[in-house]
Amino acid sequence: MAHIAFIGLGIMGGPIAGHLAKAGHRLTVYNRSIGKAKSWAEAYGGEVAISPAKAAEEADIVISCVGTDDDLSQITLGRDGVFRAMKTGSLFIDHTTVSARIARQLYVEGQNLGLYCVDAPLTGGQIGAENGTLSIMCGGAKPAVAAARIVMQAYAARIVHVGGAGAGQTTKMVNQICLAGTLQGVAEALRFAQAANLDVDKIYDAISGGAAQSWVMDNQWKSMAQDSFDFGLSVDWMRKDLGLALEEARANGATLPVTALVDQFYADVQAMGGHRQDISALVRRITRA
């Protein structure tokens, strides 16, 4: 059992930290909103820190799950960042979806301080975080990923070491590219079924066991049909993720026409007031017949 500092208790981080606590690890948590950290501690036990650095002072492992490159930079390299307090030889695992550039930067900064760093973005959504069935794509050195795997098994069904520093983040971009196209396809199929006056529940039963099956269909077809979007990864965060993929594509020469189009479709959903709605709200911009 390890002493773990966990930074960021949002819709993904909160449940993940909960699985670690249930597994018997000792946790010290920090969240920008102190009230959320206190609520988590009341539910799971553990200690609440007043800063990332304070959380990391005695920790063997620091795990972060924040929002953006700037957020990650602040909680690691900032005045009260964890890199100022972590012990030599300790492990840093980042579950935030960010640029490959900052992942590589943190690897170098950590190496200079004697820290082991793993960029480990997640897929599986809020449902996967709550059920402990996430898939994790890891970038970093083999010994660091091997050490990270031991604790990540508490909340992951699949852990894959995909390459060196930053490779986890570029793999997450691949995931989001696939997800964007699949969401648009499922949204169009649902609206087509509704326009044809078909029973959408029977349609799901008929096609979800064949070639059209996908995680999106299994987890979001019914909620999309009910216009229910008050859960999961928000449209704002998805646009952030797609922006990272499009930026990386400009650097490596890849062409992403469908991804760019779906990104603009999400801009339409934002204009409709769907900023904080689940990414399946993409269906809202397709008018019902």
Short mmCIF file of N, CA and C in Angstrom, two decimals, residues 199-276:
data_model
loop_
_atom_site.label_atom_id
_atom_site.label_comp_id
_atom_site.label_asym_id
_atom_site.label_seq_id
_atom_site.Cartn_x
_atom_site.Cartn_y
_atom_site.Cartn_z
N ASP A 199 -38.84 2.25 -34.08
CA ASP A 199 -38.70 2.11 -32.63
C ASP A 199 -37.19 2.06 -32.33
N VAL A 200 -36.66 3.13 -31.73
CA VAL A 200 -35.20 3.23 -31.57
C VAL A 200 -34.65 2.17 -30.61
N ASP A 201 -35.47 1.72 -29.66
CA ASP A 201 -35.00 0.65 -28.77
C ASP A 201 -34.82 -0.66 -29.54
N LYS A 202 -35.76 -0.95 -30.43
CA LYS A 202 -35.65 -2.16 -31.25
C LYS A 202 -34.51 -2.03 -32.25
N ILE A 203 -34.31 -0.82 -32.76
CA ILE A 203 -33.19 -0.60 -33.68
C ILE A 203 -31.87 -0.90 -32.97
N TYR A 204 -31.73 -0.43 -31.73
CA TYR A 204 -30.52 -0.72 -30.97
C TYR A 204 -30.33 -2.22 -30.81
N ASP A 205 -31.39 -2.92 -30.43
CA ASP A 205 -31.30 -4.38 -30.25
C ASP A 205 -30.88 -5.07 -31.55
N ALA A 206 -31.36 -4.52 -32.67
CA ALA A 206 -31.11 -5.17 -33.96
C ALA A 206 -29.68 -4.97 -34.45
N ILE A 207 -29.11 -3.79 -34.22
CA ILE A 207 -27.81 -3.48 -34.85
C ILE A 207 -26.63 -3.47 -33.90
N SER A 208 -26.88 -3.47 -32.59
CA SER A 208 -25.76 -3.30 -31.66
C SER A 208 -24.91 -4.56 -31.50
N GLY A 209 -25.38 -5.68 -32.05
CA GLY A 209 -24.58 -6.90 -31.97
C GLY A 209 -23.79 -7.17 -33.23
N GLY A 210 -23.87 -6.26 -34.20
CA GLY A 210 -23.19 -6.48 -35.48
C GLY A 210 -22.07 -5.48 -35.72
N ALA A 211 -21.82 -5.24 -37.00
CA ALA A 211 -20.68 -4.41 -37.39
C ALA A 211 -20.83 -2.95 -36.96
N ALA A 212 -22.05 -2.49 -36.70
CA ALA A 212 -22.27 -1.10 -36.31
C ALA A 212 -22.02 -0.86 -34.82
N GLN A 213 -21.81 -1.92 -34.08
CA GLN A 213 -21.65 -1.80 -32.63
C GLN A 213 -20.45 -0.92 -32.29
N SER A 214 -20.60 -0.12 -31.21
CA SER A 214 -19.50 0.71 -30.72
C SER A 214 -19.76 1.04 -29.26
N TRP A 215 -18.72 1.53 -28.58
CA TRP A 215 -18.90 1.99 -27.19
C TRP A 215 -19.93 3.10 -27.15
N VAL A 216 -19.89 4.01 -28.10
CA VAL A 216 -20.85 5.12 -28.14
C VAL A 216 -22.27 4.58 -28.25
N MET A 217 -22.49 3.63 -29.14
CA MET A 217 -23.83 3.08 -29.30
C MET A 217 -24.30 2.39 -28.02
N ASP A 218 -23.42 1.61 -27.42
CA ASP A 218 -23.80 0.86 -26.21
C ASP A 218 -24.11 1.78 -25.04
N ASN A 219 -23.37 2.87 -24.91
CA ASN A 219 -23.48 3.71 -23.73
C ASN A 219 -24.30 4.98 -23.93
N GLN A 220 -24.54 5.40 -25.18
CA GLN A 220 -25.17 6.71 -25.37
C GLN A 220 -26.34 6.73 -26.34
N TRP A 221 -26.63 5.64 -27.02
CA TRP A 221 -27.76 5.61 -27.95
C TRP A 221 -29.06 5.96 -27.24
N LYS A 222 -29.32 5.30 -26.13
CA LYS A 222 -30.61 5.50 -25.44
C LYS A 222 -30.71 6.89 -24.83
N SER A 223 -29.63 7.38 -24.23
CA SER A 223 -29.68 8.72 -23.65
C SER A 223 -29.79 9.79 -24.74
N MET A 224 -29.16 9.56 -25.89
CA MET A 224 -29.31 10.50 -27.01
C MET A 224 -30.76 10.52 -27.48
N ALA A 225 -31.39 9.36 -27.55
CA ALA A 225 -32.79 9.28 -27.98
C ALA A 225 -33.72 10.00 -27.02
N GLN A 226 -33.31 10.06 -25.74
CA GLN A 226 -34.12 10.72 -24.72
C GLN A 226 -33.73 12.18 -24.52
N ASP A 227 -32.79 12.68 -25.34
CA ASP A 227 -32.27 14.05 -25.20
C ASP A 227 -31.76 14.29 -23.79
N SER A 228 -31.02 13.32 -23.26
CA SER A 228 -30.46 13.41 -21.91
C SER A 228 -28.95 13.58 -22.02
N PHE A 229 -28.45 14.72 -21.57
CA PHE A 229 -27.03 15.03 -21.76
C PHE A 229 -26.36 15.55 -20.48
N ASP A 230 -27.00 15.35 -19.33
CA ASP A 230 -26.50 15.92 -18.09
C ASP A 230 -25.55 14.96 -17.38
N PHE A 231 -24.45 14.61 -18.05
CA PHE A 231 -23.49 13.66 -17.49
C PHE A 231 -22.25 13.67 -18.38
N GLY A 232 -21.20 12.99 -17.92
CA GLY A 232 -20.07 12.65 -18.78
C GLY A 232 -19.15 13.79 -19.19
N LEU A 233 -18.34 13.49 -20.21
CA LEU A 233 -17.36 14.44 -20.74
C LEU A 233 -18.08 15.58 -21.44
N SER A 234 -17.75 16.81 -21.07
CA SER A 234 -18.49 17.95 -21.61
C SER A 234 -18.03 18.31 -23.02
N VAL A 235 -18.91 19.00 -23.72
CA VAL A 235 -18.61 19.49 -25.06
C VAL A 235 -17.38 20.40 -25.02
N ASP A 236 -17.29 21.25 -24.01
CA ASP A 236 -16.13 22.15 -23.90
C ASP A 236 -14.82 21.36 -23.83
N TRP A 237 -14.81 20.29 -23.02
CA TRP A 237 -13.59 19.50 -22.89
C TRP A 237 -13.28 18.74 -24.17
N MET A 238 -14.33 18.28 -24.87
CA MET A 238 -14.10 17.57 -26.12
C MET A 238 -13.49 18.52 -27.16
N ARG A 239 -13.95 19.75 -27.19
CA ARG A 239 -13.36 20.72 -28.13
C ARG A 239 -11.90 20.98 -27.78
N LYS A 240 -11.59 21.00 -26.49
CA LYS A 240 -10.19 21.13 -26.08
C LYS A 240 -9.37 19.96 -26.60
N ASP A 241 -9.91 18.74 -26.44
CA ASP A 241 -9.20 17.54 -26.89
C ASP A 241 -9.01 17.53 -28.40
N LEU A 242 -10.06 17.88 -29.14
CA LEU A 242 -9.94 17.90 -30.60
C LEU A 242 -8.98 18.98 -31.05
N GLY A 243 -8.95 20.10 -30.33
CA GLY A 243 -8.00 21.15 -30.64
C GLY A 243 -6.56 20.67 -30.50
N LEU A 244 -6.30 19.85 -29.47
CA LEU A 244 -4.97 19.28 -29.29
C LEU A 244 -4.60 18.38 -30.47
N ALA A 245 -5.58 17.55 -30.90
CA ALA A 245 -5.32 16.65 -32.03
C ALA A 245 -5.07 17.42 -33.31
N LEU A 246 -5.86 18.45 -33.55
CA LEU A 246 -5.69 19.24 -34.77
C LEU A 246 -4.37 20.00 -34.76
N GLU A 247 -3.96 20.47 -33.59
CA GLU A 247 -2.67 21.16 -33.47
C GLU A 247 -1.52 20.19 -33.73
N GLU A 248 -1.62 18.99 -33.18
CA GLU A 248 -0.57 17.99 -33.39
C GLU A 248 -0.51 17.59 -34.86
N ALA A 249 -1.69 17.50 -35.51
CA ALA A 249 -1.73 17.13 -36.93
C ALA A 249 -1.05 18.18 -37.80
N ARG A 250 -1.21 19.44 -37.43
CA ARG A 250 -0.53 20.50 -38.19
C ARG A 250 0.99 20.35 -38.06
N ALA A 251 1.44 19.85 -36.91
CA ALA A 251 2.87 19.69 -36.70
C ALA A 251 3.43 18.45 -37.39
N ASN A 252 2.64 17.35 -37.43
CA ASN A 252 3.20 16.11 -38.00
C ASN A 252 2.75 15.84 -39.43
N GLY A 253 1.90 16.73 -39.99
CA GLY A 253 1.51 16.61 -41.39
C GLY A 253 0.31 15.73 -41.66
N ALA A 254 -0.35 15.22 -40.61
CA ALA A 254 -1.55 14.40 -40.80
C ALA A 254 -2.72 15.26 -41.29
N THR A 255 -3.65 14.63 -42.01
CA THR A 255 -4.85 15.31 -42.50
C THR A 255 -6.06 14.76 -41.76
N LEU A 256 -6.84 15.65 -41.14
CA LEU A 256 -7.98 15.23 -40.32
C LEU A 256 -9.26 15.97 -40.73
N PRO A 257 -9.76 15.74 -41.93
CA PRO A 257 -10.92 16.50 -42.39
C PRO A 257 -12.19 16.24 -41.59
N VAL A 258 -12.46 14.98 -41.23
CA VAL A 258 -13.68 14.66 -40.47
C VAL A 258 -13.58 15.23 -39.07
N THR A 259 -12.41 15.11 -38.46
CA THR A 259 -12.22 15.64 -37.11
C THR A 259 -12.43 17.15 -37.09
N ALA A 260 -11.89 17.84 -38.08
CA ALA A 260 -12.06 19.29 -38.16
C ALA A 260 -13.54 19.65 -38.33
N LEU A 261 -14.26 18.86 -39.12
CA LEU A 261 -15.68 19.13 -39.34
C LEU A 261 -16.48 18.91 -38.06
N VAL A 262 -16.23 17.80 -37.37
CA VAL A 262 -16.96 17.53 -36.13
C VAL A 262 -16.62 18.57 -35.07
N ASP A 263 -15.39 19.04 -35.05
CA ASP A 263 -15.02 20.12 -34.13
C ASP A 263 -15.90 21.35 -34.36
N GLN A 264 -16.15 21.68 -35.61
CA GLN A 264 -17.04 22.81 -35.92
C GLN A 264 -18.48 22.51 -35.56
N PHE A 265 -18.89 21.26 -35.69
CA PHE A 265 -20.24 20.87 -35.25
C PHE A 265 -20.38 21.09 -33.74
N TYR A 266 -19.31 20.77 -33.01
CA TYR A 266 -19.36 21.02 -31.56
C TYR A 266 -19.42 22.51 -31.25
N ALA A 267 -18.81 23.33 -32.10
CA ALA A 267 -18.95 24.78 -31.92
C ALA A 267 -20.41 25.19 -32.06
N ASP A 268 -21.15 24.53 -32.96
CA ASP A 268 -22.59 24.79 -33.10
C ASP A 268 -23.32 24.43 -31.81
N VAL A 269 -22.96 23.30 -31.21
CA VAL A 269 -23.61 22.88 -29.96
C VAL A 269 -23.31 23.87 -28.84
N GLN A 270 -22.09 24.38 -28.80
CA GLN A 270 -21.76 25.41 -27.82
C GLN A 270 -22.63 26.65 -28.03
N ALA A 271 -22.83 27.04 -29.28
CA ALA A 271 -23.66 28.21 -29.58
C ALA A 271 -25.11 27.98 -29.17
N MET A 272 -25.51 26.71 -29.08
CA MET A 272 -26.86 26.36 -28.63
C MET A 272 -26.95 26.28 -27.11
N GLY A 273 -25.85 26.58 -26.41
CA GLY A 273 -25.84 26.55 -24.96
C GLY A 273 -25.40 25.23 -24.36
N GLY A 274 -24.80 24.36 -25.18
CA GLY A 274 -24.46 23.03 -24.71
C GLY A 274 -23.05 22.86 -24.19
N HIS A 275 -22.43 23.93 -23.70
CA HIS A 275 -21.03 23.89 -23.27
C HIS A 275 -20.75 22.75 -22.29
N ARG A 276 -21.59 22.61 -21.27
CA ARG A 276 -21.33 21.65 -20.20
C ARG A 276 -22.07 20.34 -20.40
#
